[in-house]
Short mmCIF file of C-alpha atoms and ligand atoms in Angstrom, two decimals:
data_model
loop_
_atom_site.label_atom_id
_atom_site.label_comp_id
_atom_site.label_asym_id
_atom_site.label_seq_id
_atom_site.Cartn_x
_atom_site.Cartn_y
_atom_site.Cartn_z
CA UNK A 703 22.84 -16.54 -2.45
CA UNK A 704 19.29 -18.24 -1.97
CA UNK A 705 16.53 -16.98 -3.54
CA UNK A 706 13.15 -15.27 -1.72
CA UNK A 707 9.73 -16.39 -2.70
CA UNK A 708 6.33 -15.26 -0.77
CA UNK A 709 5.08 -18.68 1.17
CA UNK A 710 1.97 -16.81 2.59
CA UNK A 711 -0.53 -14.17 2.20
CA UNK A 712 -3.57 -12.47 3.95
CA UNK A 713 -5.71 -9.64 4.65
CA UNK A 714 -8.27 -7.96 6.83
CA UNK A 715 -10.55 -5.03 6.27
CA UNK A 716 -12.86 -3.73 8.90
CA UNK A 717 -16.47 -4.61 8.43
CA UNK A 718 -17.24 -1.06 8.76
CA UNK A 719 -18.55 -0.35 4.93
CA UNK A 720 -18.68 3.11 4.26
CA UNK A 721 -20.94 4.35 0.89
CA UNK A 722 -20.19 7.51 -1.17
CA UNK A 723 -24.12 8.19 -0.19
CA UNK A 724 -23.04 8.07 3.81
CA UNK A 725 -20.64 10.42 2.92
CA UNK A 726 -23.00 12.67 0.71
CA UNK A 727 -24.41 12.89 4.37
CA UNK A 728 -21.33 14.57 5.77
CA UNK A 729 -19.62 16.64 3.35
CA UNK A 730 -20.91 18.17 -0.08
CA UNK A 731 -21.03 15.19 -2.59
CA UNK A 732 -22.29 12.39 -4.36
CA UNK A 733 -22.14 9.22 -5.69
CA UNK A 734 -21.93 10.52 -8.93
CA UNK A 735 -18.82 12.95 -8.64
CA UNK A 736 -16.72 10.76 -6.31
CA UNK A 737 -17.79 6.92 -8.88
CA UNK A 738 -16.99 9.51 -11.88
CA UNK A 739 -13.83 11.44 -10.22
CA UNK A 740 -11.87 8.38 -8.80
CA UNK A 741 -13.87 4.92 -9.58
CA UNK A 742 -14.62 4.40 -5.71
CA UNK A 743 -17.90 3.35 -4.69
CA UNK A 744 -17.31 2.64 -0.99
CA UNK A 745 -14.84 1.96 1.45
CA UNK A 746 -13.79 0.37 4.94
CA UNK A 747 -13.69 2.50 7.91
CA UNK A 748 -12.57 1.34 11.45
CA UNK A 749 -15.32 1.61 14.16
CA UNK A 750 -11.80 1.25 16.82
CA UNK A 751 -9.42 -0.92 15.52
CA UNK A 752 -6.38 0.67 15.47
CA UNK A 753 -2.99 -0.46 12.67
CA UNK A 754 -1.69 -3.02 15.30
CA UNK A 755 -4.82 -4.60 14.95
CA UNK A 756 -5.31 -5.01 11.62
CA UNK A 757 -1.71 -5.70 11.44
CA UNK A 758 -2.06 -8.51 13.15
CA UNK A 759 -5.24 -10.44 11.61
CA UNK A 760 -3.66 -9.79 8.65
CA UNK A 761 -0.68 -11.50 9.77
CA UNK A 762 -2.47 -14.52 11.18
CA UNK A 763 -3.69 -15.11 7.71
CA UNK A 764 -0.44 -14.65 5.67
CA UNK A 765 1.54 -17.02 8.15
CA UNK A 766 -1.44 -19.75 8.99
CA UNK A 767 -1.33 -20.06 4.60
CA UNK A 768 2.68 -20.17 4.54
CA UNK A 769 3.02 -23.01 6.91
CA UNK A 770 5.65 -20.91 8.66
CA UNK A 771 5.73 -21.30 12.56
CA UNK A 772 5.33 -18.09 14.28
CA UNK A 773 8.63 -18.94 15.81
CA UNK A 774 10.72 -19.03 12.78
CA UNK A 775 10.14 -15.47 11.96
CA UNK A 776 13.42 -13.14 11.95
CA UNK A 777 12.08 -10.34 10.50
CA UNK A 778 9.11 -8.26 11.00
CA UNK A 779 8.37 -4.78 8.68
CA UNK A 780 5.60 -2.86 8.98
CA UNK A 781 4.64 -0.25 6.53
CA UNK A 782 2.20 2.79 8.12
CA UNK A 783 1.66 6.54 7.93
CA UNK A 784 -0.92 5.72 11.07
CA UNK A 785 1.03 3.91 13.38
CA UNK A 786 -1.04 3.44 16.74
CA UNK A 787 2.07 5.16 18.28
CA UNK A 788 4.99 7.11 17.96
CA UNK A 789 7.02 4.51 19.91
CA UNK A 790 6.57 1.61 19.85
CA UNK A 791 6.60 0.26 15.85
CA UNK A 792 3.13 -0.93 15.34
CA UNK A 793 5.89 -4.06 13.88
CA UNK A 794 6.51 -4.75 17.68
CA UNK A 795 3.04 -4.54 18.87
CA UNK A 796 2.12 -6.84 15.95
CA UNK A 797 5.51 -9.45 17.20
CA UNK A 798 4.30 -8.91 20.80
CA UNK A 799 0.33 -10.56 19.42
CA UNK A 800 1.79 -13.04 17.55
CA UNK A 801 4.42 -14.13 19.95
CA UNK A 802 7.47 -14.05 17.82
CA UNK A 803 9.72 -13.60 19.48
CA UNK A 804 13.04 -14.47 17.69
CA UNK A 805 12.22 -11.55 15.14
CA UNK A 806 14.05 -8.09 14.48
CA UNK A 807 11.01 -5.84 14.12
CA UNK A 808 10.13 -2.11 13.14
CA UNK A 809 8.43 0.14 10.68
CA UNK A 810 8.92 2.79 8.08
CA UNK A 811 7.16 5.56 6.31
CA UNK A 812 7.03 5.24 2.55
CA UNK A 813 3.67 5.88 2.31
CA UNK A 814 2.11 4.65 -0.68
CA UNK A 815 4.63 2.94 -1.86
CA UNK A 816 5.33 1.43 1.72
CA UNK A 817 4.32 -1.89 1.05
CA UNK A 818 7.07 -2.09 -2.06
CA UNK A 819 9.72 -0.39 -0.30
CA UNK A 820 9.48 -2.80 3.12
CA UNK A 821 9.46 -6.19 0.38
CA UNK A 822 12.75 -4.36 -1.57
CA UNK A 823 14.21 -3.70 2.35
CA UNK A 824 13.64 -7.61 3.33
CA UNK A 825 14.48 -9.13 0.41
CA UNK A 826 17.78 -7.14 0.76
CA UNK A 827 18.08 -8.26 4.40
CA UNK A 828 17.10 -11.80 3.85
CA UNK A 829 19.90 -11.89 1.46
CA UNK A 830 22.92 -10.27 3.02
CA UNK A 831 21.88 -11.27 6.70
CA UNK A 832 20.50 -14.59 6.51
CA UNK A 833 17.12 -14.27 7.69
CA UNK A 834 15.11 -17.10 6.52
CA UNK A 835 11.77 -15.69 6.99
CA UNK A 836 10.30 -12.77 7.26
CA UNK A 837 6.80 -10.78 7.35
CA UNK A 838 5.54 -8.07 5.77
CA UNK A 839 2.69 -5.87 6.77
CA UNK A 840 0.89 -3.15 5.12
CA UNK A 841 -1.26 -1.73 7.37
CA UNK A 842 -3.47 2.02 8.02
CA UNK A 843 -6.09 3.21 9.72
CA UNK A 844 -6.53 6.54 7.49
CA UNK A 845 -9.80 7.64 9.31
CA UNK A 846 -7.87 8.84 11.83
CA UNK A 847 -5.91 11.66 10.21
CA UNK A 848 -8.68 12.16 7.42
CA UNK A 849 -10.35 15.91 7.63
CA UNK A 850 -13.84 14.63 7.84
CA UNK A 851 -14.96 18.11 6.47
CA UNK A 852 -12.98 18.35 3.41
CA UNK A 853 -14.82 16.74 0.49
CA UNK A 854 -11.75 17.14 -1.63
CA UNK A 855 -9.58 14.00 0.59
CA UNK A 856 -12.33 12.42 2.66
CA UNK A 857 -13.88 10.57 0.08
CA UNK A 858 -10.70 9.21 -1.82
CA UNK A 859 -9.52 6.57 1.81
CA UNK A 860 -10.60 3.95 3.60
CA UNK A 861 -8.84 1.41 6.29
CA UNK A 862 -7.65 -2.16 6.10
CA UNK A 863 -4.31 -4.25 6.16
CA UNK A 864 -2.39 -6.99 4.36
CA UNK A 865 0.43 -8.99 4.32
CA UNK A 866 3.04 -11.38 3.00
CA UNK A 867 5.64 -14.31 4.44
CA UNK A 868 8.63 -14.27 2.60
CA UNK A 869 10.82 -17.27 2.92
CA UNK A 870 13.86 -18.14 1.78
CA UNK A 871 14.09 -20.61 -1.59
CA UNK A 872 15.93 -22.39 -3.87
CA UNK A 873 13.65 -21.25 -6.67
CA UNK A 874 12.66 -17.59 -7.60
CA UNK A 875 10.44 -15.42 -6.24
CA UNK A 876 11.06 -11.74 -6.68
CA UNK A 877 12.89 -11.79 -9.47
CA UNK A 878 13.46 -7.67 -9.20
CA UNK A 879 12.90 -4.86 -7.26
CA UNK A 880 12.82 -0.99 -7.84
CA UNK A 881 12.14 2.09 -5.61
CA UNK A 882 12.90 6.36 -5.86
CA UNK A 883 11.49 9.87 -4.47
CA UNK A 884 11.33 13.10 -4.96
CA UNK A 885 11.33 14.98 -1.80
CA UNK A 886 11.54 18.03 -3.97
CA UNK A 887 7.75 17.34 -4.43
CA UNK A 888 6.98 15.95 -0.70
CA UNK A 889 4.06 19.31 -0.14
CA UNK A 890 2.03 17.84 -2.79
CA UNK A 891 0.90 15.59 -0.30
CA UNK A 892 1.29 16.05 3.64
CA UNK A 893 -0.07 15.48 7.02
CA UNK A 894 1.76 16.70 9.92
CA UNK A 895 3.29 15.40 12.62
CA UNK A 896 3.31 17.19 15.99
CA UNK A 897 2.98 20.69 17.38
CA UNK A 898 6.36 22.20 18.19
CA UNK A 899 5.37 23.40 21.68
CA UNK A 900 8.68 22.88 24.08
CA UNK A 901 10.78 25.82 26.30
CA UNK A 902 12.86 27.11 23.97
CA UNK A 903 10.59 27.24 21.22
CA UNK A 904 10.01 30.67 20.32
CA UNK A 905 6.54 30.51 19.22
CA UNK A 906 3.86 27.37 19.65
CA UNK A 907 3.61 26.04 15.91
CA UNK A 908 -0.07 24.56 15.74
CA UNK A 909 0.12 21.91 12.57
CA UNK A 910 -2.46 20.42 10.57
CA UNK A 911 -1.85 16.85 11.23
CA UNK A 912 -5.18 15.84 8.67
CA UNK A 913 -4.56 14.74 5.21
CA UNK A 914 -4.08 17.54 2.92
CA UNK A 915 -3.33 16.88 -0.60
CA UNK A 916 -2.92 19.27 -4.05
CA UNK A 917 -4.78 16.63 -6.03
CA UNK A 918 -3.88 17.78 -9.27
CA UNK A 919 0.16 17.46 -8.57
CA UNK A 920 -0.18 14.40 -7.18
CA UNK A 921 -2.19 12.91 -10.28
CA UNK A 922 0.08 14.14 -12.84
CA UNK A 923 3.42 12.00 -10.43
CA UNK A 924 1.53 9.18 -9.85
CA UNK A 925 0.56 8.61 -13.87
CA UNK A 926 4.48 9.59 -14.65
CA UNK A 927 5.67 7.11 -11.46
CA UNK A 928 3.73 4.11 -12.43
CA UNK A 929 4.96 3.94 -16.60
CA UNK A 930 8.48 4.15 -15.14
CA UNK A 931 8.63 2.41 -12.35
CA UNK A 932 6.57 -0.60 -14.23
CA UNK A 933 9.34 0.02 -17.29
CA UNK A 934 12.39 0.03 -14.52
CA UNK A 935 11.91 -3.40 -12.63
CA UNK A 936 11.51 -5.36 -15.45
CA UNK A 937 15.00 -3.78 -17.01
CA UNK A 938 17.70 -6.11 -16.85
CA UNK A 939 15.47 -9.10 -16.62
CA UNK A 940 14.56 -12.21 -18.81
CA UNK A 941 10.88 -10.85 -18.87
CA UNK A 942 9.11 -8.28 -20.97
CA UNK A 943 5.58 -6.35 -20.69
CA UNK A 944 4.34 -9.03 -22.29
CA UNK A 945 5.28 -11.78 -20.14
CA UNK A 946 3.37 -10.03 -17.22
CA UNK A 947 0.05 -11.55 -16.54
CA UNK A 948 -1.03 -8.97 -14.23
CA UNK A 949 -0.21 -5.67 -12.79
CA UNK A 950 -1.09 -5.19 -9.35
CA UNK A 951 -0.68 -1.15 -8.91
CA UNK A 952 -1.78 1.03 -5.31
CA UNK A 953 -5.13 1.31 -6.07
CA UNK A 954 -5.53 5.30 -5.37
CA UNK A 955 -7.64 6.68 -8.47
CA UNK A 956 -9.64 4.39 -11.59
CA UNK A 957 -8.56 7.71 -13.75
CA UNK A 958 -4.42 7.29 -12.67
CA UNK A 959 -4.91 3.15 -13.48
CA UNK A 960 -6.79 4.34 -16.67
CA UNK A 961 -4.07 6.65 -18.05
CA UNK A 962 -0.68 4.78 -16.71
CA UNK A 963 -2.41 1.49 -18.91
CA UNK A 964 -3.16 3.56 -22.10
CA UNK A 965 0.45 5.26 -21.59
CA UNK A 966 2.11 1.81 -21.65
CA UNK A 967 -0.66 0.59 -24.54
CA UNK A 968 -1.09 -2.43 -22.41
CA UNK A 969 -4.73 -3.95 -22.08
CA UNK A 970 -6.81 -2.37 -18.93
CA UNK A 971 -7.11 -5.93 -17.81
CA UNK A 972 -3.53 -6.55 -16.54
CA UNK A 973 -4.38 -4.21 -14.70
CA UNK A 974 -5.83 -5.51 -10.77
CA UNK A 975 -7.77 -2.76 -9.33
CA UNK A 976 -10.77 -3.18 -6.07
CA UNK A 977 -10.52 -0.18 -5.38
CA UNK A 978 -13.74 0.26 -5.80
CA UNK A 979 -14.70 -1.51 -2.88
CA UNK A 980 -12.02 -0.27 -0.44
CA UNK A 981 -10.96 2.83 -1.53
CA UNK A 982 -7.32 4.13 -1.34
CA UNK A 983 -6.04 2.25 1.69
CA UNK A 984 -2.08 3.41 1.30
CA UNK A 985 0.62 0.99 1.97
CA UNK A 986 -2.37 -1.53 2.35
CA UNK A 987 -3.94 -1.36 -1.06
CA UNK A 988 -1.11 -3.87 -2.69
CA UNK A 989 -1.35 -6.64 -0.77
CA UNK A 990 -5.07 -6.07 0.15
CA UNK A 991 -5.24 -6.48 -4.11
CA UNK A 992 -2.94 -9.55 -4.05
CA UNK A 993 -4.56 -11.54 -1.73
CA UNK A 994 -8.02 -10.73 -3.02
CA UNK A 995 -6.67 -12.31 -6.62
CA UNK A 996 -5.08 -15.21 -4.23
CA UNK A 997 -8.44 -16.10 -2.67
CA UNK A 998 -10.36 -15.75 -6.00
CA UNK A 999 -7.92 -18.42 -7.44
CA UNK A 1000 -6.77 -16.17 -10.08
CA UNK A 1001 -2.47 -16.56 -9.35
CA UNK A 1002 -1.09 -19.49 -10.57
CA UNK A 1003 2.75 -21.14 -10.43
CA UNK A 1004 5.00 -19.09 -13.05
CA UNK A 1005 2.87 -16.27 -13.21
CA UNK A 1006 4.66 -13.01 -13.49
CA UNK A 1007 3.35 -10.32 -11.67
CA UNK A 1008 4.26 -6.66 -11.09
CA UNK A 1009 3.45 -4.72 -7.80
CA UNK A 1010 3.67 -1.14 -8.44
CA UNK A 1011 2.91 1.68 -6.03
CA UNK A 1012 3.63 5.43 -5.50
CA UNK A 1013 2.21 8.23 -2.89
CA UNK A 1014 3.55 10.66 -0.18
CA UNK A 1015 7.32 11.85 -0.15
CA UNK A 1016 7.02 11.39 -3.14
CA UNK A 1017 7.73 7.49 -3.33
CA UNK A 1018 7.38 4.93 -5.87
CA UNK A 1019 8.69 1.59 -6.91
CA UNK A 1020 7.81 -1.30 -7.96
CA UNK A 1021 8.65 -5.68 -7.86
CA UNK A 1022 8.76 -7.89 -9.96
CA UNK A 1023 7.40 -11.63 -8.43
CA UNK A 1024 6.92 -14.89 -9.85
CA UNK A 1025 4.06 -16.52 -8.38
CA UNK A 1026 5.60 -20.15 -6.47
N1 ACO B 512 -17.65 16.03 -4.22
C1 ACO B 512 -18.23 16.96 -4.79
N2 ACO B 512 -16.82 17.98 -5.65
C2 ACO B 512 -15.75 18.09 -5.51
C3 ACO B 512 -15.36 16.70 -4.31
C4 ACO B 512 -15.79 16.15 -3.91
N3 ACO B 512 -15.52 14.67 -3.37
N4 ACO B 512 -13.46 17.27 -4.14
C5 ACO B 512 -13.77 18.29 -5.13
N5 ACO B 512 -14.92 18.62 -5.43
C6 ACO B 512 -14.79 19.81 -6.08
C7 ACO B 512 -13.72 20.95 -5.84
O1 ACO B 512 -14.10 21.80 -5.21
C8 ACO B 512 -13.81 21.53 -7.27
O2 ACO B 512 -14.89 22.60 -7.51
P1 ACO B 512 -14.63 23.78 -8.34
O3 ACO B 512 -14.53 24.07 -9.73
O4 ACO B 512 -16.01 24.51 -7.83
O5 ACO B 512 -13.67 25.09 -7.70
C9 ACO B 512 -14.11 21.07 -8.04
O6 ACO B 512 -14.65 19.51 -7.82
C10 ACO B 512 -13.19 20.18 -9.08
O7 ACO B 512 -11.45 20.02 -8.10
P2 ACO B 512 -10.60 19.27 -8.23
O8 ACO B 512 -9.96 18.60 -7.57
O9 ACO B 512 -9.87 20.39 -9.73
O10 ACO B 512 -10.80 17.67 -8.97
P3 ACO B 512 -10.13 16.53 -9.85
O11 ACO B 512 -11.23 16.82 -11.52
O12 ACO B 512 -8.67 16.61 -9.73
O13 ACO B 512 -10.36 15.56 -8.73
C11 ACO B 512 -8.95 14.33 -7.18
C12 ACO B 512 -9.54 15.74 -7.64
C13 ACO B 512 -9.78 12.90 -7.51
C14 ACO B 512 -8.91 13.89 -5.89
C15 ACO B 512 -8.23 14.65 -8.40
O14 ACO B 512 -7.11 15.20 -8.48
C16 ACO B 512 -7.10 13.10 -8.39
O15 ACO B 512 -7.19 11.94 -8.23
N6 ACO B 512 -6.06 13.35 -7.92
C17 ACO B 512 -5.06 12.37 -7.39
C18 ACO B 512 -5.47 12.37 -6.25
C19 ACO B 512 -4.75 11.03 -5.38
O16 ACO B 512 -5.18 9.70 -6.39
N7 ACO B 512 -4.24 11.00 -4.50
C20 ACO B 512 -4.10 9.64 -3.79
C21 ACO B 512 -2.69 9.19 -4.49
S1 ACO B 512 -1.30 9.02 -3.78
C22 ACO B 512 -1.71 8.35 -2.38
O17 ACO B 512 -2.11 7.40 -2.31
C23 ACO B 512 -1.10 8.48 -1.08
#
């Protein structure tokens, strides 16, 4: 069975920067509170681009860098909780924009773990069905599901997208993957999809389609999830935590990352953090961070890297990769 490597990476964020100061003009908050509780200084908020636009821009860069021709993409998966439409999928919209006619395209929803789940699915499909090239995107316009009157949530999130091209190879790239969900706690983080309204419904049910979060519960879950996911993905591999050069976590909150570093007994410097500039971009945060590391020249051949996601569902997961 062939191996799967990351052959290209790209990201795109809207140019509009919204600072903590800007937010303190619309809700009762302050730069000091947000920075102290989350580590976030600013985030990018779309001024009109939808998820498919952001996803396409990230994808174009990843494809260019991969050297793969768009016609040779056989699989496109977009992880998102903020699609443009119920149908078609964002993946099909991206497929049209790219002209990647030969691909199977679909979206998945695993919230902030979406990019990790999508890599796991793609790797399996590539190995089982023989797909040679896959495009994996995490993209969000969370700004459209944020309650801009709720200071407890609107300060946390941002918009953006990141993408990788996965390519069949004779050398190892994706070494191991891990995923797990706990649906019993789904109410900790919700944003409803539709109102219930049809001629047969007994009552019209108006649902709140903005993000509602029990911050404390999510915090507790997230810290435990990072620790479990990092340990699990290293199990039954030749690699231990000391061999891992970087951990790229979902960028939700600096305090979550600091806490997990302590629990894992690893240097905080091993965790790559850029949430200060982008906030929590859900499924996009890991590829945006990985792309930034790539552009800074931090990623060297043979580096072992753990990607770790956690979020709504509740879901969590991890990927152990060796950089090519
Ligand atoms: N500015 C000022 N005050 C605020 C703000 C704000 N933006 N938000 C909340 N407060 C107030 C609250 O109203 C509360 O006031 P009160 O004591 O008078 O009632 C006080 O601050 C404390 O509120 P808490 O919610 O207890 O604050 P906490 O220290 O728990 O921090 C936070 C809140 C940052 C959301 C924290 O719970 C957290 O980080 N949770 C994890 C959430 C997260 O990262 N979610 C995303 C991960 S999952 C995913 O990515 C999908």
